[in-house]
XYZ file of C-alpha atoms in Angstrom:
515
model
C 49.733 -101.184 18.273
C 47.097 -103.660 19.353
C 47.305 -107.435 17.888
C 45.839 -108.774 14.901
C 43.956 -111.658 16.589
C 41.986 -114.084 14.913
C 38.570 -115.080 16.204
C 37.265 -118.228 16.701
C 35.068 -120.338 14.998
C 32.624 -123.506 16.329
C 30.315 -125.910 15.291
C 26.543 -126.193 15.983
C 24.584 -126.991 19.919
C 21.341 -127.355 20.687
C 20.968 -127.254 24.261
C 17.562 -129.076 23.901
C 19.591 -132.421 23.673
C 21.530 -131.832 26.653
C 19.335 -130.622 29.238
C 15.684 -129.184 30.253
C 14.198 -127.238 32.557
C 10.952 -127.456 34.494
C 10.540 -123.642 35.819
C 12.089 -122.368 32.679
C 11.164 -124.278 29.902
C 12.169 -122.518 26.910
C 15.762 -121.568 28.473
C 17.553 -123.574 26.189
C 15.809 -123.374 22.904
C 16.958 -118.921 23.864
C 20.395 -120.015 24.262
C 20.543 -122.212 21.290
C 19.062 -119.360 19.181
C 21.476 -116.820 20.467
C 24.407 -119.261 20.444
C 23.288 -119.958 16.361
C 23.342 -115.738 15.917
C 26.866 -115.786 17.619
C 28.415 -118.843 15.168
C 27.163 -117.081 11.961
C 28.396 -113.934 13.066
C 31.661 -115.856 13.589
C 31.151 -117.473 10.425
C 30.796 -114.416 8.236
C 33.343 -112.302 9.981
C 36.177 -114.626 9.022
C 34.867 -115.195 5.491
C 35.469 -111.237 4.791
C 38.120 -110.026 3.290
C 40.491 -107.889 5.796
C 39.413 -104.527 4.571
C 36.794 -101.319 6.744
C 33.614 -104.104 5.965
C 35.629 -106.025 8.025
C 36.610 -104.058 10.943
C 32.684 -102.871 11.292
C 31.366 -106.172 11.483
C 32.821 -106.507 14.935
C 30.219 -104.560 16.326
C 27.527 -107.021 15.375
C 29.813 -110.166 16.731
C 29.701 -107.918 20.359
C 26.310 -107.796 19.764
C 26.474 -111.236 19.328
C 28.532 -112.377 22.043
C 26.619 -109.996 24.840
C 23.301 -111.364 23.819
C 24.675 -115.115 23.748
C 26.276 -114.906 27.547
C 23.240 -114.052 29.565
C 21.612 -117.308 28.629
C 24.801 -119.592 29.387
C 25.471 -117.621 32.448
C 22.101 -118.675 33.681
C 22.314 -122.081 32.388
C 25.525 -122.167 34.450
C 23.624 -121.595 38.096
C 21.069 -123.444 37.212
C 23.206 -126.080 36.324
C 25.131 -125.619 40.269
C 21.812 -124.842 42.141
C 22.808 -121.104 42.950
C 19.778 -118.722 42.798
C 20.795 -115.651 40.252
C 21.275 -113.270 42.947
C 23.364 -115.077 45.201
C 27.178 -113.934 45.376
C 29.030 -115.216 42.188
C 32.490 -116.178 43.477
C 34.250 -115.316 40.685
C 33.149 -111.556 40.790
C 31.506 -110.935 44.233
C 28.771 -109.551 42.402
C 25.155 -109.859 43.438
C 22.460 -107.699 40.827
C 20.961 -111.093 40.216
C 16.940 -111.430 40.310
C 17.563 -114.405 42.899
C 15.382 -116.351 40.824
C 15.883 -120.179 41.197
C 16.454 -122.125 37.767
C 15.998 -126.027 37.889
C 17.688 -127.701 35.177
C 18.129 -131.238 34.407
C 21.504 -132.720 32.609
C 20.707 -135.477 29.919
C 23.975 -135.631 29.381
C 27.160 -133.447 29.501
C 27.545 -130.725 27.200
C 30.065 -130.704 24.122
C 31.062 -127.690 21.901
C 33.698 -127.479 19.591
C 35.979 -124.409 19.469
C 38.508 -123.791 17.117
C 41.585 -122.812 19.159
C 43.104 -119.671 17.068
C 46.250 -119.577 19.589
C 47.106 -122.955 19.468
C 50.762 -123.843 18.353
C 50.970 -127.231 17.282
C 47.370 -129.494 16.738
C 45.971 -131.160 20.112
C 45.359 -134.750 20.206
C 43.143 -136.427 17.798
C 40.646 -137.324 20.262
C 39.579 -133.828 21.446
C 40.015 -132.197 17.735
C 36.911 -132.372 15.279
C 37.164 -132.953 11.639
C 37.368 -129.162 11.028
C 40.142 -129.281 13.493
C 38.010 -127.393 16.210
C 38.724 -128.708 19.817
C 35.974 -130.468 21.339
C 35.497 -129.930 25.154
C 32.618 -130.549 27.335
C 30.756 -128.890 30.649
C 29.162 -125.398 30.678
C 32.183 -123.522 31.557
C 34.344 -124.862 28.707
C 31.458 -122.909 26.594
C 31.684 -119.326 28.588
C 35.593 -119.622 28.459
C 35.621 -119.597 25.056
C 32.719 -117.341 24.567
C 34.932 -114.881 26.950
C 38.078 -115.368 25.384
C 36.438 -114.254 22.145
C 35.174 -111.252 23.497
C 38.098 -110.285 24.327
C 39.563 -110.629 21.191
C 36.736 -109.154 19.609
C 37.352 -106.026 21.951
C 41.154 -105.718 21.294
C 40.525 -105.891 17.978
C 37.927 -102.991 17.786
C 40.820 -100.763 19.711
C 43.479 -101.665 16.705
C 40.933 -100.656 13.730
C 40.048 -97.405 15.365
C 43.604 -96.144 15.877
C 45.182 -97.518 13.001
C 42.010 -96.235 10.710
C 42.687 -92.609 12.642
C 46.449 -92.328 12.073
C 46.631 -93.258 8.824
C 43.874 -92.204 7.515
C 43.780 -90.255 3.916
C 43.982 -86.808 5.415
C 45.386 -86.212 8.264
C 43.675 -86.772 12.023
C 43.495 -82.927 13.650
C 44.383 -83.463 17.467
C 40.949 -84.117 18.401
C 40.687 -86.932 16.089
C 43.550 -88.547 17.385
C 42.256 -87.735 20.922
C 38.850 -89.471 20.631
C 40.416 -92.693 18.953
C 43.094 -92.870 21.544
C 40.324 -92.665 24.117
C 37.954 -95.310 22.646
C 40.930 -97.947 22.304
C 42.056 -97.724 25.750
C 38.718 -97.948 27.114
C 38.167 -101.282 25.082
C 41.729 -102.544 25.966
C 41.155 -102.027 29.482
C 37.619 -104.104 28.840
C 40.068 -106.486 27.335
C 42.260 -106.898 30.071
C 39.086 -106.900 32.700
C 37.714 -109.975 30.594
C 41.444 -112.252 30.423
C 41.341 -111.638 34.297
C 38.260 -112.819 35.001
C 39.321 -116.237 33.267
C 42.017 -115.762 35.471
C 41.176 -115.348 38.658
C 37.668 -117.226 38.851
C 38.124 -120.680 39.857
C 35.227 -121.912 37.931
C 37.195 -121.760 34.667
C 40.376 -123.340 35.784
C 39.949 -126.287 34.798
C 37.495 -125.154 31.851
C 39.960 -125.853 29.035
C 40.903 -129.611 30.049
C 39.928 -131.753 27.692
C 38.133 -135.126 27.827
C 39.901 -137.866 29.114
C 43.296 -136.204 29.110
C 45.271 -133.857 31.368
C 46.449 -131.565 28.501
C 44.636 -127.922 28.715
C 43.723 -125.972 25.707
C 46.429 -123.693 25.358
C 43.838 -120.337 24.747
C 42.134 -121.285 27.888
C 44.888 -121.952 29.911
C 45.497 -119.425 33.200
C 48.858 -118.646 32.393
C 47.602 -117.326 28.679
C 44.674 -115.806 30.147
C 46.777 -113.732 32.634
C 49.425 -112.735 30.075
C 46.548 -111.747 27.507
C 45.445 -109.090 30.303
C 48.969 -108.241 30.686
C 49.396 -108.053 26.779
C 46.154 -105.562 26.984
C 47.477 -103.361 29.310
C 50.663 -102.729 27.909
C 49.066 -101.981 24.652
C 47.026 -99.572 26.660
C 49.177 -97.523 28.493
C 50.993 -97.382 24.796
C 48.284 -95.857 23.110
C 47.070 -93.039 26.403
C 51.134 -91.860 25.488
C 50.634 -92.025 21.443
C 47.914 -89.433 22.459
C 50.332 -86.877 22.956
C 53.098 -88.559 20.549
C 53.303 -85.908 18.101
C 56.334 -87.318 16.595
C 54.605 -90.401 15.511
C 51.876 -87.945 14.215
C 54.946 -86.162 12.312
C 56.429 -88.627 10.619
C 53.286 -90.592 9.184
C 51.973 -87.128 8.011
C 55.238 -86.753 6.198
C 54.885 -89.960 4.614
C 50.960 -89.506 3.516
C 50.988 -88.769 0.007
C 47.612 -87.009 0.573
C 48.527 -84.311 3.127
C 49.430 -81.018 1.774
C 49.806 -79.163 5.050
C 53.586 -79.110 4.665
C 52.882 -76.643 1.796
C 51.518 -74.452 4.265
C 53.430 -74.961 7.460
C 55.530 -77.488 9.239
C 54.229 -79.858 11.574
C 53.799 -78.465 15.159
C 55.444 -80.376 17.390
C 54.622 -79.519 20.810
C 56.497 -79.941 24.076
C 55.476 -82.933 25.861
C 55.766 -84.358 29.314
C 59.288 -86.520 28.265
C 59.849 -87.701 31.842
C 56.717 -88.816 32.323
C 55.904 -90.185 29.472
C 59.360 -92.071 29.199
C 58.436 -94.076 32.568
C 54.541 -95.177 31.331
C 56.715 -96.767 28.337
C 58.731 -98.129 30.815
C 55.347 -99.319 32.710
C 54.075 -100.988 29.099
C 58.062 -102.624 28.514
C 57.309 -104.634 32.190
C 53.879 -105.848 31.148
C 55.181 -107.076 27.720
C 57.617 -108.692 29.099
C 55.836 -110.302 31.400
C 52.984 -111.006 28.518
C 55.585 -112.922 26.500
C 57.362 -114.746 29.643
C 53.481 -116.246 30.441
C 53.024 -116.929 26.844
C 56.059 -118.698 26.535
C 55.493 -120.844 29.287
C 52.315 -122.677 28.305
C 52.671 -125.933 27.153
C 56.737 -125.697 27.625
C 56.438 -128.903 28.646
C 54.844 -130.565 26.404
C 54.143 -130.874 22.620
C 51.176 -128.458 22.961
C 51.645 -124.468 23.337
C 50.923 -120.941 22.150
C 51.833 -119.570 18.288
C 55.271 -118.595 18.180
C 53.792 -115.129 16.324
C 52.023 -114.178 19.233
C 55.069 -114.831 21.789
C 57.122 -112.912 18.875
C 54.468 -109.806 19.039
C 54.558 -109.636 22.828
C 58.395 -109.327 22.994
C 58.159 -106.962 20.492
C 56.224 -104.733 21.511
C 58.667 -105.169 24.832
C 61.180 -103.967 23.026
C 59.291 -100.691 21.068
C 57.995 -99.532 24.498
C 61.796 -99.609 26.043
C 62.988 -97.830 22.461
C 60.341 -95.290 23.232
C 61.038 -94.791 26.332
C 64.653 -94.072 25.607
C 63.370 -91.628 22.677
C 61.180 -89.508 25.152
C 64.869 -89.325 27.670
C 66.334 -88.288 24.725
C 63.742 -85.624 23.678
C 63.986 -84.247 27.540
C 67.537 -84.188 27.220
C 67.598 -81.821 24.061
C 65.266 -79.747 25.200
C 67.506 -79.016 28.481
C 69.884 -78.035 25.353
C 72.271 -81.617 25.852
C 71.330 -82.244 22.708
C 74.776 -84.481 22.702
C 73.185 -86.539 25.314
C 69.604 -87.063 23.710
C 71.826 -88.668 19.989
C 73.005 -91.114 22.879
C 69.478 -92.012 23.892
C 68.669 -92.424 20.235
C 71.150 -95.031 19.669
C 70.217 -96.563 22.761
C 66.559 -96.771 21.594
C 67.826 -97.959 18.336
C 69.837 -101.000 20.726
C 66.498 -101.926 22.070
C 64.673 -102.405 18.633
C 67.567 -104.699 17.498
C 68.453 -101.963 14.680
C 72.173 -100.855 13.731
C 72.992 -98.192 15.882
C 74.691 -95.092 13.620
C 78.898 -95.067 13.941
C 79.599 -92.546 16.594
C 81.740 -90.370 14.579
C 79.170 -90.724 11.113
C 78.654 -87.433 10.360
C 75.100 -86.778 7.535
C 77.221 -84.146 5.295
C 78.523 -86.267 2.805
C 80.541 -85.264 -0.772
C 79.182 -85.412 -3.862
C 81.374 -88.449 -4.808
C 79.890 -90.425 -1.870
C 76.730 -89.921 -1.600
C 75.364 -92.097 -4.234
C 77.560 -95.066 -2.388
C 76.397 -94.097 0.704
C 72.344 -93.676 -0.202
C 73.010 -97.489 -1.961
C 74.497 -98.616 1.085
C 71.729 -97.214 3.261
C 69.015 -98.738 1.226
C 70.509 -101.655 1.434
C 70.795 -101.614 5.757
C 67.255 -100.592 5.594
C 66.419 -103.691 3.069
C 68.175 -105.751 5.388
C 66.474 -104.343 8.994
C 63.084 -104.808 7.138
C 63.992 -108.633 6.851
C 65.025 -108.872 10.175
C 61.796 -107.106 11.405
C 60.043 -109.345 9.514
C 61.705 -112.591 11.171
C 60.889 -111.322 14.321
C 57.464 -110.782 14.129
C 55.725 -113.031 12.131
C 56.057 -115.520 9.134
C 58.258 -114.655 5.912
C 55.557 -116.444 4.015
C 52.910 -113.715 5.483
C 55.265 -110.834 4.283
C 55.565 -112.272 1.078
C 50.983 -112.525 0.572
C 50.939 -109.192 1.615
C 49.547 -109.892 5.313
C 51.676 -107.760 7.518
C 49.805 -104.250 8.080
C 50.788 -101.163 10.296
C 50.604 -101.887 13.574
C 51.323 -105.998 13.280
C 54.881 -105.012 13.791
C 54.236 -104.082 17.272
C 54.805 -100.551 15.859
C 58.668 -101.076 15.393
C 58.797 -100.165 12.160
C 57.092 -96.729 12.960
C 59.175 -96.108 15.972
C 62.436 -96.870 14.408
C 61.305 -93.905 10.790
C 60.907 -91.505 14.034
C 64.048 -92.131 15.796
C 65.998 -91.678 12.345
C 64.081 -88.593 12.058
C 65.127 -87.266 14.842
C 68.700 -88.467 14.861
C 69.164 -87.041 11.905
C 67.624 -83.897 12.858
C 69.739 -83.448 16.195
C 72.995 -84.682 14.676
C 73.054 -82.050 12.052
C 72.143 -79.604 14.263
C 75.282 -80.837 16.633
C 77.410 -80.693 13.406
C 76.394 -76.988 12.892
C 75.646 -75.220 15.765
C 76.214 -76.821 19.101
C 78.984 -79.354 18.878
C 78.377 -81.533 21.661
C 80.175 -84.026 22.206
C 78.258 -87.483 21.956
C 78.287 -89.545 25.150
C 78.726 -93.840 24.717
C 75.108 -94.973 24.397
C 75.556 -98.745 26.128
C 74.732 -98.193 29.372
C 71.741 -96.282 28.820
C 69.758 -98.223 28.559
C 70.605 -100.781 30.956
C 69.902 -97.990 33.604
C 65.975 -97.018 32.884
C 64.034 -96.266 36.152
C 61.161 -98.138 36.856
C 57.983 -97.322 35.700
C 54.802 -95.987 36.365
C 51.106 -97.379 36.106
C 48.655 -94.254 34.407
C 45.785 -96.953 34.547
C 44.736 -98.970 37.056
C 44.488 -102.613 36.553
C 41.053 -103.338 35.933
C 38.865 -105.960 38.346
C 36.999 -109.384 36.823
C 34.957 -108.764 34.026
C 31.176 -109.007 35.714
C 29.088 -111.713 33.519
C 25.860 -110.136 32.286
C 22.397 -111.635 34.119
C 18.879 -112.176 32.176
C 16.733 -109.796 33.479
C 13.022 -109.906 35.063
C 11.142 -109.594 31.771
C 13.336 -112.081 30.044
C 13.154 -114.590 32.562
C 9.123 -114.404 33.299
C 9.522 -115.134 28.897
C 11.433 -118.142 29.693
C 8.441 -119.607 31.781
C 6.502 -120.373 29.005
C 6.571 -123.560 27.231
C 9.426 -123.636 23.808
C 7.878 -122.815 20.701
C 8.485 -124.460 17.468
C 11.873 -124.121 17.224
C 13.802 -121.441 14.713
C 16.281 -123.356 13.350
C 17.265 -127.025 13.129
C 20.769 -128.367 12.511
C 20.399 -130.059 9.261
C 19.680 -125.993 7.888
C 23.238 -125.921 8.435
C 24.393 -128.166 6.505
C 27.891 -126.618 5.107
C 30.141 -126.839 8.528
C 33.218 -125.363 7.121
C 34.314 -121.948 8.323
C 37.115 -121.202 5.881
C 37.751 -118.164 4.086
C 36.591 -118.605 0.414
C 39.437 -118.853 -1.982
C 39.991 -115.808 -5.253
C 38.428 -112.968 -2.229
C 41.201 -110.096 -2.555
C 42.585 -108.787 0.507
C 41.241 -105.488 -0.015
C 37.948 -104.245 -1.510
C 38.023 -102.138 -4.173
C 37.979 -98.569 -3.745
C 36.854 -99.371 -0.165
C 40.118 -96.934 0.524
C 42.393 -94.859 -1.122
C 45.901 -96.084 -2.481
C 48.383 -95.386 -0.326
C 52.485 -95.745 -0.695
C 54.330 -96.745 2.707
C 51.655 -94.999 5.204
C 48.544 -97.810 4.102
C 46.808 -99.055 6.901
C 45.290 -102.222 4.467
């Protein structure tokens, strides 16, 4: 499941004071009118209320953003006297118009970003009074502008699947199909934008801040890279929770809503185990990897990246290895060594960090027990739910109701199906087959490596103004459409007494509610 990122926020710029141009004149009133569209719709995304309003207004902050970047792009080569259609180094693109922009610095350009990543405040000096981070130069602006795409597009992958799966009634196959599709193509967008921050050498040193060595930790390389890594292992995740019908299962069973199972069981199809197995294993390496980079920045020092992030990317490490296991457990009971698939069940249940089942606990229990036994259950689960919740994020978020499916890293969803289908199999072993139950602790330990099903993307190209826009910018400015004093409340905060969900903007649900 994709992360719950927050998006940035910043403060007004009018280009006008910083620089001019003599062959295209009314360049930077353009960008300051874009760059004023972006910051509302910045603005008025994170005053809503985490709910569906919420999730569609991320189309108009794309909008936003892809308007916004042509201008600042442009600004940028005029700024390092490259025509727009010579080779851009950081891309080895060249669709520009190779139209020459002459620009003229007044003096260097400061925005203020507010750094959602950000672990412990930055120095005083480079922090506003809204506590954004103030940096300055042209490509301090496109990094973050990037960065926030990307979150922007990460974010539009999570609210499609999670508003698909759990869902009042029931996705059909198709459903799920289409949503699956339509994440992974924006995480792999995702992925292609974190690159190009990078790999281009015109944004290392973009998030250094003014008369200091320390780097904003969002902006920093080593983030950037383990955000794309982060990206991909979310999307080879979701291509196998396309075929995943035991994920499917087990929310549908949960969904007080769904009255198929009056009519027939859930079909579970055979799936490709084996294969699917080693893409989890694929998606374990490039969390892993995601929270080793995230971990590193700003090691160091007193600066560095949200412990709930590094927490996320681990564990979602961990869910793909437990899935992983689950699928060489599902291949191994449909061979009929249905003995051997329990022992890849516990395994998977040794990678999540749950308590693994006693190896001789058998389900049948007496009548005298079972109320003991149910009470002592509920009470392991009580206590696996407060682990989970230590692991990935803030108690003091569980407690105002901020943890949703899916901010888990999916762990909680993966664990309901493994105890579904442990409990399945060993009942079945009880009965009919009587296999004996091999030790599970080695297992895991011996996974084969994995294997890629997408290709890592290349650098994100950065969009160019075209002809008609640029024989616009030729003319002299008119009067401008906004002026900063219109602007007067600067705070970006999210009004207090707004309740997390709108009303009746979707049904009540019991454990299967997406918000």
């Amino acid at each position: 499941m994709v992360y719950a990122s927050d998006l940035p926020t910043t403060s007004h710029l009018s280009f006008q004071t910083f620089l001019s141009s003599s062959t295209h004149p009314s360049l930077p009133q353009a960008a300051s009118t874009a760059r004023h569209a972006l910051r509302l719709a910045l603005k008025n995304h994170k005053r809503l209320p985490r709910s569906p309003q919420r999730d569609a207004h991320l189309t108009t902050v794309i909008g936003a953003i892809n308007d916004y970047l042509p201008y600042i792009v442009a600004i940028s080569y005029g700024l390092s006297g490259r025509p727009l259609g010579s080779i851009n180094p950081s891309t080895g693109s060249s669709t520009g118009s190779g139209e020459e922009i002459e620009i003229t610095l007044r003096s260097e350009i400061e925005s203020e970003w507010r750094a959602t990543l950000s672990l412990t405040p930055l120095s005083l000096k480079s922090r506003s009074k809204n506590g954004r981070v103030r940096g300055q130069g042209i490509d301090f602006e496109i990094a973050f502008v990037l960065t926030t795409l990307g979150y922007v597009l990460s974010s539009v992958a999570r609210s499609g699947v999670l508003r698909t799966l759990y869902a009042a009634t029931t996705p059909t196959t198709e459903q799920r199909t289409a949503a699956v599709q339509n994440a992974t193509k924006y995480l792999l967008q995702a992925s292609s934008v974190h690159a190009l921050l990078t790999s281009s050498p015109s944004f290392a040193g973009a998030g250094r801040l003014p008369g200091s060595a320390a780097i904003v930790p969002d902006l920093d390389p080593a983030t950037q890279a383990a955000l794309s890594s982060l990206a991909l292992a979310e999307a080879t995740l979701i291509a196998v929770l396309k075929d995943d019908s035991y994920v499917a299962a087990c929310i549908q069973a949960r969904n007080p809503n769904d009255k198929d199972w009056m009519v027939r069981a859930p079909e579970i199809p055979k799936v490709r185990a084996l294969l699917f197995a080693r893409l989890c294993v694929r998606a374990a390496e490039y969390a892993e990897q995601a929270a080793a980079g995230l971990g590193s920045v700003g090691a160091q020092g007193k600066t560095g990246i949200d412990e709930d992030v590094v927490k996320y990317a681990r564990a979602l490490g961990r869910v793909a290895r437990a899935r992983a296991c689950r699928f060489f457990g599902v291949d191994a009971e449909l061979a009929g060594k249905i003995g051997e698939g329990i022992a890849w069940l516990r395994a998977a249940k040794g990678a999540l960090g749950l308590r693994p089942s006693p190896q001789g606990e058998r389900e049948t229990l007496s009548k005298s027990k079972g109320g003991f036994s149910r009470l002592k259950k509920e009470w392991a689960e009580r206590r696996e739910d407060r682990k989970m919740e230590k692991d990935v994020g803030s108690r003091d978020r569980v407690a105002k109701g901020e943890l949703h499916p899916g901010d888990d890293a999916g762990r909680d969803e993966e664990g309901r199906v493994i105890d579904m289908l442990e409990t399945k199999w060993v009942r079945m072993n009880d009965t009919i087959n009587t296999q004996l139950i091999p030790p599970s602790t080695d297992l895991l330990t011996n996974l084969p490596s994995g294997r890629d099903i997408h290709s890592p993307p290349g650098p994100y190209r950065l969009p160019w103004l075209d002809e008609d826009e640029l024989a616009r910018m030729r003319a002299p400015p008119a009067e401008e459409d906004f002026e900063p004093s219109s602007d007067v409340e600067d705070s970006d905060d999210e009004p207090t007494g707004i309740a997390e969900d709108a009303p009746g903007a979707v049904p009540e649900r019991s454990e299967s509610s997406y918000y």
